[in-house]
PDB file of N, CA and C and ligand atoms in Angstrom:
ATOM      1  N   MET A 209      36.660 176.899 194.631  1.00  0.00           N
ATOM      2  CA  MET A 209      37.974 177.466 194.328  1.00  0.00           C
ATOM      3  C   MET A 209      38.632 176.678 193.203  1.00  0.00           C
ATOM      4  N   SER A 210      39.063 177.371 192.142  1.00  0.00           N
ATOM      5  CA  SER A 210      39.692 176.644 191.043  1.00  0.00           C
ATOM      6  C   SER A 210      41.209 176.665 191.217  1.00  0.00           C
ATOM      7  N   CYS A 211      41.862 175.625 190.774  1.00  0.00           N
ATOM      8  CA  CYS A 211      43.309 175.557 190.914  1.00  0.00           C
ATOM      9  C   CYS A 211      43.969 175.853 189.579  1.00  0.00           C
ATOM     10  N   LYS A 212      45.280 175.977 189.609  1.00  0.00           N
ATOM     11  CA  LYS A 212      46.034 176.309 188.400  1.00  0.00           C
ATOM     12  C   LYS A 212      46.444 175.021 187.697  1.00  0.00           C
ATOM     13  N   ALA A 213      45.522 174.475 186.922  1.00  0.00           N
ATOM     14  CA  ALA A 213      45.783 173.210 186.247  1.00  0.00           C
ATOM     15  C   ALA A 213      46.800 173.378 185.133  1.00  0.00           C
ATOM     16  N   ASN A 214      47.769 172.489 185.086  1.00  0.00           N
ATOM     17  CA  ASN A 214      48.708 172.441 183.964  1.00  0.00           C
ATOM     18  C   ASN A 214      48.092 171.515 182.919  1.00  0.00           C
ATOM     19  N   GLN A 215      47.598 172.113 181.825  1.00  0.00           N
ATOM     20  CA  GLN A 215      46.864 171.359 180.796  1.00  0.00           C
ATOM     21  C   GLN A 215      47.752 170.341 180.082  1.00  0.00           C
ATOM     22  N   CYS A 216      49.066 170.427 180.298  1.00  0.00           N
ATOM     23  CA  CYS A 216      49.993 169.483 179.672  1.00  0.00           C
ATOM     24  C   CYS A 216      50.182 168.225 180.510  1.00  0.00           C
ATOM     25  N   ILE A 217      49.728 168.259 181.775  1.00  0.00           N
ATOM     26  CA  ILE A 217      49.920 167.094 182.645  1.00  0.00           C
ATOM     27  C   ILE A 217      48.575 166.623 183.157  1.00  0.00           C
ATOM     28  N   ARG A 218      48.044 165.598 182.529  1.00  0.00           N
ATOM     29  CA  ARG A 218      46.778 165.025 182.963  1.00  0.00           C
ATOM     30  C   ARG A 218      47.070 163.973 184.024  1.00  0.00           C
ATOM     31  N   CYS A 219      46.223 163.896 185.032  1.00  0.00           N
ATOM     32  CA  CYS A 219      46.451 162.962 186.126  1.00  0.00           C
ATOM     33  C   CYS A 219      45.136 162.691 186.829  1.00  0.00           C
ATOM     34  N   THR A 220      44.951 161.456 187.273  1.00  0.00           N
ATOM     35  CA  THR A 220      43.710 161.069 187.948  1.00  0.00           C
ATOM     36  C   THR A 220      43.942 160.717 189.418  1.00  0.00           C
ATOM     37  N   VAL A 221      45.149 160.981 189.913  1.00  0.00           N
ATOM     38  CA  VAL A 221      45.467 160.620 191.298  1.00  0.00           C
ATOM     39  C   VAL A 221      44.990 161.728 192.246  1.00  0.00           C
ATOM     40  N   LYS A 222      43.710 161.652 192.584  1.00  0.00           N
ATOM     41  CA  LYS A 222      43.086 162.693 193.413  1.00  0.00           C
ATOM     42  C   LYS A 222      43.639 162.722 194.837  1.00  0.00           C
ATOM     43  N   GLU A 223      44.316 161.665 195.234  1.00  0.00           N
ATOM     44  CA  GLU A 223      44.885 161.585 196.584  1.00  0.00           C
ATOM     45  C   GLU A 223      46.165 162.395 196.716  1.00  0.00           C
ATOM     46  N   CYS A 224      46.681 162.903 195.601  1.00  0.00           N
ATOM     47  CA  CYS A 224      47.928 163.658 195.618  1.00  0.00           C
ATOM     48  C   CYS A 224      47.646 165.128 195.927  1.00  0.00           C
ATOM     49  N   ALA A 225      48.514 165.736 196.731  1.00  0.00           N
ATOM     50  CA  ALA A 225      48.369 167.147 197.100  1.00  0.00           C
ATOM     51  C   ALA A 225      48.555 168.065 195.899  1.00  0.00           C
ATOM     52  N   ASN A 226      49.207 167.580 194.847  1.00  0.00           N
ATOM     53  CA  ASN A 226      49.436 168.393 193.648  1.00  0.00           C
ATOM     54  C   ASN A 226      48.340 168.225 192.602  1.00  0.00           C
ATOM     55  N   HIS A 227      47.300 167.444 192.923  1.00  0.00           N
ATOM     56  CA  HIS A 227      46.220 167.213 191.962  1.00  0.00           C
ATOM     57  C   HIS A 227      45.210 168.353 191.999  1.00  0.00           C
ATOM     58  N   CYS A 228      44.714 168.702 190.813  1.00  0.00           N
ATOM     59  CA  CYS A 228      43.662 169.719 190.697  1.00  0.00           C
ATOM     60  C   CYS A 228      42.336 168.978 190.892  1.00  0.00           C
ATOM     61  N   THR A 229      41.814 169.002 192.067  1.00  0.00           N
ATOM     62  CA  THR A 229      40.723 168.085 192.425  1.00  0.00           C
ATOM     63  C   THR A 229      39.458 168.212 191.579  1.00  0.00           C
ATOM     64  N   ASP A 230      39.169 169.412 191.058  1.00  0.00           N
ATOM     65  CA  ASP A 230      37.947 169.543 190.261  1.00  0.00           C
ATOM     66  C   ASP A 230      38.161 169.136 188.806  1.00  0.00           C
ATOM     67  N   LYS A 231      39.417 168.992 188.395  1.00  0.00           N
ATOM     68  CA  LYS A 231      39.727 168.528 187.037  1.00  0.00           C
ATOM     69  C   LYS A 231      40.832 167.484 187.128  1.00  0.00           C
ATOM     70  N   ASP A 232      40.982 166.672 186.087  1.00  0.00           N
ATOM     71  CA  ASP A 232      42.020 165.644 186.104  1.00  0.00           C
ATOM     72  C   ASP A 232      43.340 166.177 185.561  1.00  0.00           C
ATOM     73  N   TYR A 233      43.903 167.142 186.278  1.00  0.00           N
ATOM     74  CA  TYR A 233      45.194 167.722 185.908  1.00  0.00           C
ATOM     75  C   TYR A 233      46.067 167.882 187.137  1.00  0.00           C
ATOM     76  N   CYS A 234      47.379 167.991 186.869  1.00  0.00           N
ATOM     77  CA  CYS A 234      48.353 168.293 187.904  1.00  0.00           C
ATOM     78  C   CYS A 234      48.552 169.810 187.945  1.00  0.00           C
ATOM     79  N   VAL A 235      48.897 170.349 189.094  1.00  0.00           N
ATOM     80  CA  VAL A 235      49.115 171.795 189.196  1.00  0.00           C
ATOM     81  C   VAL A 235      50.591 172.175 189.024  1.00  0.00           C
ATOM     82  N   LEU A 236      51.486 171.207 189.017  1.00  0.00           N
ATOM     83  CA  LEU A 236      52.915 171.506 188.912  1.00  0.00           C
ATOM     84  C   LEU A 236      53.303 171.922 187.494  1.00  0.00           C
ATOM     85  N   ASP A 237      54.401 172.693 187.369  1.00  0.00           N
ATOM     86  CA  ASP A 237      54.917 173.082 186.054  1.00  0.00           C
ATOM     87  C   ASP A 237      55.549 171.890 185.347  1.00  0.00           C
ATOM     88  N   SER A 238      56.159 171.005 186.131  1.00  0.00           N
ATOM     89  CA  SER A 238      56.755 169.799 185.569  1.00  0.00           C
ATOM     90  C   SER A 238      56.748 168.720 186.643  1.00  0.00           C
ATOM     91  N   ILE A 239      56.815 167.489 186.222  1.00  0.00           N
ATOM     92  CA  ILE A 239      56.838 166.369 187.168  1.00  0.00           C
ATOM     93  C   ILE A 239      57.991 165.445 186.813  1.00  0.00           C
ATOM     94  N   MET A 240      58.358 164.603 187.780  1.00  0.00           N
ATOM     95  CA  MET A 240      59.408 163.609 187.548  1.00  0.00           C
ATOM     96  C   MET A 240      58.765 162.229 187.579  1.00  0.00           C
ATOM     97  N   ILE A 241      58.987 161.464 186.512  1.00  0.00           N
ATOM     98  CA  ILE A 241      58.484 160.091 186.446  1.00  0.00           C
ATOM     99  C   ILE A 241      59.658 159.136 186.581  1.00  0.00           C
ATOM    100  N   GLY A 242      59.457 158.102 187.350  1.00  0.00           N
ATOM    101  CA  GLY A 242      60.509 157.106 187.526  1.00  0.00           C
ATOM    102  C   GLY A 242      59.922 155.710 187.511  1.00  0.00           C
ATOM    103  N   THR A 243      60.699 154.760 187.954  1.00  0.00           N
ATOM    104  CA  THR A 243      60.225 153.379 188.012  1.00  0.00           C
ATOM    105  C   THR A 243      60.752 152.698 189.264  1.00  0.00           C
ATOM    106  N   HIS A 244      60.007 151.743 189.747  1.00  0.00           N
ATOM    107  CA  HIS A 244      60.427 150.957 190.902  1.00  0.00           C
ATOM    108  C   HIS A 244      60.919 149.582 190.453  1.00  0.00           C
ATOM    109  N   GLU A 245      60.989 149.378 189.128  1.00  0.00           N
ATOM    110  CA  GLU A 245      61.411 148.095 188.566  1.00  0.00           C
ATOM    111  C   GLU A 245      62.829 148.216 188.004  1.00  0.00           C
ATOM    112  N   THR A 246      63.546 147.089 187.942  1.00  0.00           N
ATOM    113  CA  THR A 246      64.867 147.123 187.321  1.00  0.00           C
ATOM    114  C   THR A 246      64.745 147.043 185.796  1.00  0.00           C
ATOM    115  N   ASN A 247      63.648 146.437 185.326  1.00  0.00           N
ATOM    116  CA  ASN A 247      63.427 146.332 183.879  1.00  0.00           C
ATOM    117  C   ASN A 247      61.957 146.597 183.581  1.00  0.00           C
ATOM    118  N   PRO A 248      61.540 147.873 183.551  1.00  0.00           N
ATOM    119  CA  PRO A 248      60.126 148.202 183.345  1.00  0.00           C
ATOM    120  C   PRO A 248      59.606 147.745 181.984  1.00  0.00           C
ATOM    121  N   THR A 249      58.421 147.109 181.977  1.00  0.00           N
ATOM    122  CA  THR A 249      57.861 146.578 180.735  1.00  0.00           C
ATOM    123  C   THR A 249      56.444 147.068 180.448  1.00  0.00           C
ATOM    124  N   LYS A 250      55.809 147.743 181.405  1.00  0.00           N
ATOM    125  CA  LYS A 250      54.456 148.248 181.162  1.00  0.00           C
ATOM    126  C   LYS A 250      54.193 149.480 182.023  1.00  0.00           C
ATOM    127  N   ALA A 251      53.098 150.156 181.736  1.00  0.00           N
ATOM    128  CA  ALA A 251      52.795 151.421 182.412  1.00  0.00           C
ATOM    129  C   ALA A 251      52.778 151.273 183.928  1.00  0.00           C
ATOM    130  N   GLU A 252      52.312 150.131 184.399  1.00  0.00           N
ATOM    131  CA  GLU A 252      52.217 149.897 185.846  1.00  0.00           C
ATOM    132  C   GLU A 252      53.576 149.883 186.535  1.00  0.00           C
ATOM    133  N   CYS A 253      54.633 149.778 185.748  1.00  0.00           N
ATOM    134  CA  CYS A 253      55.988 149.762 186.317  1.00  0.00           C
ATOM    135  C   CYS A 253      56.496 151.171 186.602  1.00  0.00           C
ATOM    136  N   THR A 254      55.765 152.195 186.163  1.00  0.00           N
ATOM    137  CA  THR A 254      56.249 153.567 186.315  1.00  0.00           C
ATOM    138  C   THR A 254      55.510 154.294 187.431  1.00  0.00           C
ATOM    139  N   ASP A 255      56.162 155.303 187.974  1.00  0.00           N
ATOM    140  CA  ASP A 255      55.599 156.053 189.105  1.00  0.00           C
ATOM    141  C   ASP A 255      55.816 157.542 188.906  1.00  0.00           C
ATOM    142  N   CYS A 256      54.884 158.331 189.464  1.00  0.00           N
ATOM    143  CA  CYS A 256      55.113 159.760 189.532  1.00  0.00           C
ATOM    144  C   CYS A 256      55.866 160.019 190.826  1.00  0.00           C
ATOM    145  N   GLN A 257      57.099 160.489 190.681  1.00  0.00           N
ATOM    146  CA  GLN A 257      57.932 160.731 191.865  1.00  0.00           C
ATOM    147  C   GLN A 257      57.719 162.132 192.425  1.00  0.00           C
ATOM    148  N   SER A 258      56.814 162.879 191.810  1.00  0.00           N
ATOM    149  CA  SER A 258      56.437 164.182 192.338  1.00  0.00           C
ATOM    150  C   SER A 258      55.211 164.087 193.234  1.00  0.00           C
ATOM    151  N   PHE A 259      54.702 162.872 193.416  1.00  0.00           N
ATOM    152  CA  PHE A 259      53.542 162.643 194.273  1.00  0.00           C
ATOM    153  C   PHE A 259      53.816 163.183 195.675  1.00  0.00           C
ATOM    154  N   LEU A 260      52.831 163.860 196.208  1.00  0.00           N
ATOM    155  CA  LEU A 260      52.912 164.376 197.576  1.00  0.00           C
ATOM    156  C   LEU A 260      51.642 163.983 198.304  1.00  0.00           C
ATOM    157  N   ARG A 261      51.816 163.441 199.480  1.00  0.00           N
ATOM    158  CA  ARG A 261      50.644 163.066 200.266  1.00  0.00           C
ATOM    159  C   ARG A 261      49.882 164.317 200.718  1.00  0.00           C
ATOM    160  N   LYS A 262      48.571 164.258 200.676  1.00  0.00           N
ATOM    161  CA  LYS A 262      47.747 165.397 201.088  1.00  0.00           C
ATOM    162  C   LYS A 262      47.869 165.663 202.571  1.00  0.00           C
TER     163      LYS A 262
HETATM  164  S1  SF4 B  15      52.460 165.177 191.248  1.00  0.00           S
HETATM  165 FE1  SF4 B  15      52.146 163.338 189.999  1.00  0.00          FE
HETATM  166  S2  SF4 B  15      50.585 162.139 191.058  1.00  0.00           S
HETATM  167 FE2  SF4 B  15      50.541 164.202 191.871  1.00  0.00          FE
HETATM  168  S3  SF4 B  15      48.954 165.260 190.678  1.00  0.00           S
HETATM  169 FE3  SF4 B  15      50.925 165.662 189.704  1.00  0.00          FE
HETATM  170  S4  SF4 B  15      51.130 164.083 188.136  1.00  0.00           S
HETATM  171 FE4  SF4 B  15      49.541 163.404 189.567  1.00  0.00          FE
END
């Protein structure tokens, strides 16, 4: 079964319910990115807040 991959949002988090498991894309129309840091300085400081547990 193929999912509706949003070609504008690439993602490798296969553990997310919104991930297109056969391809490295998200299925959502848009996502929200945030941070858990008070002063983010690198990519690791950011999070996808649209993540949903499977
Ligand atoms: S919601 Fe975020 S973490 Fe989940 S598949 Fe989409 S981009 Fe990846």
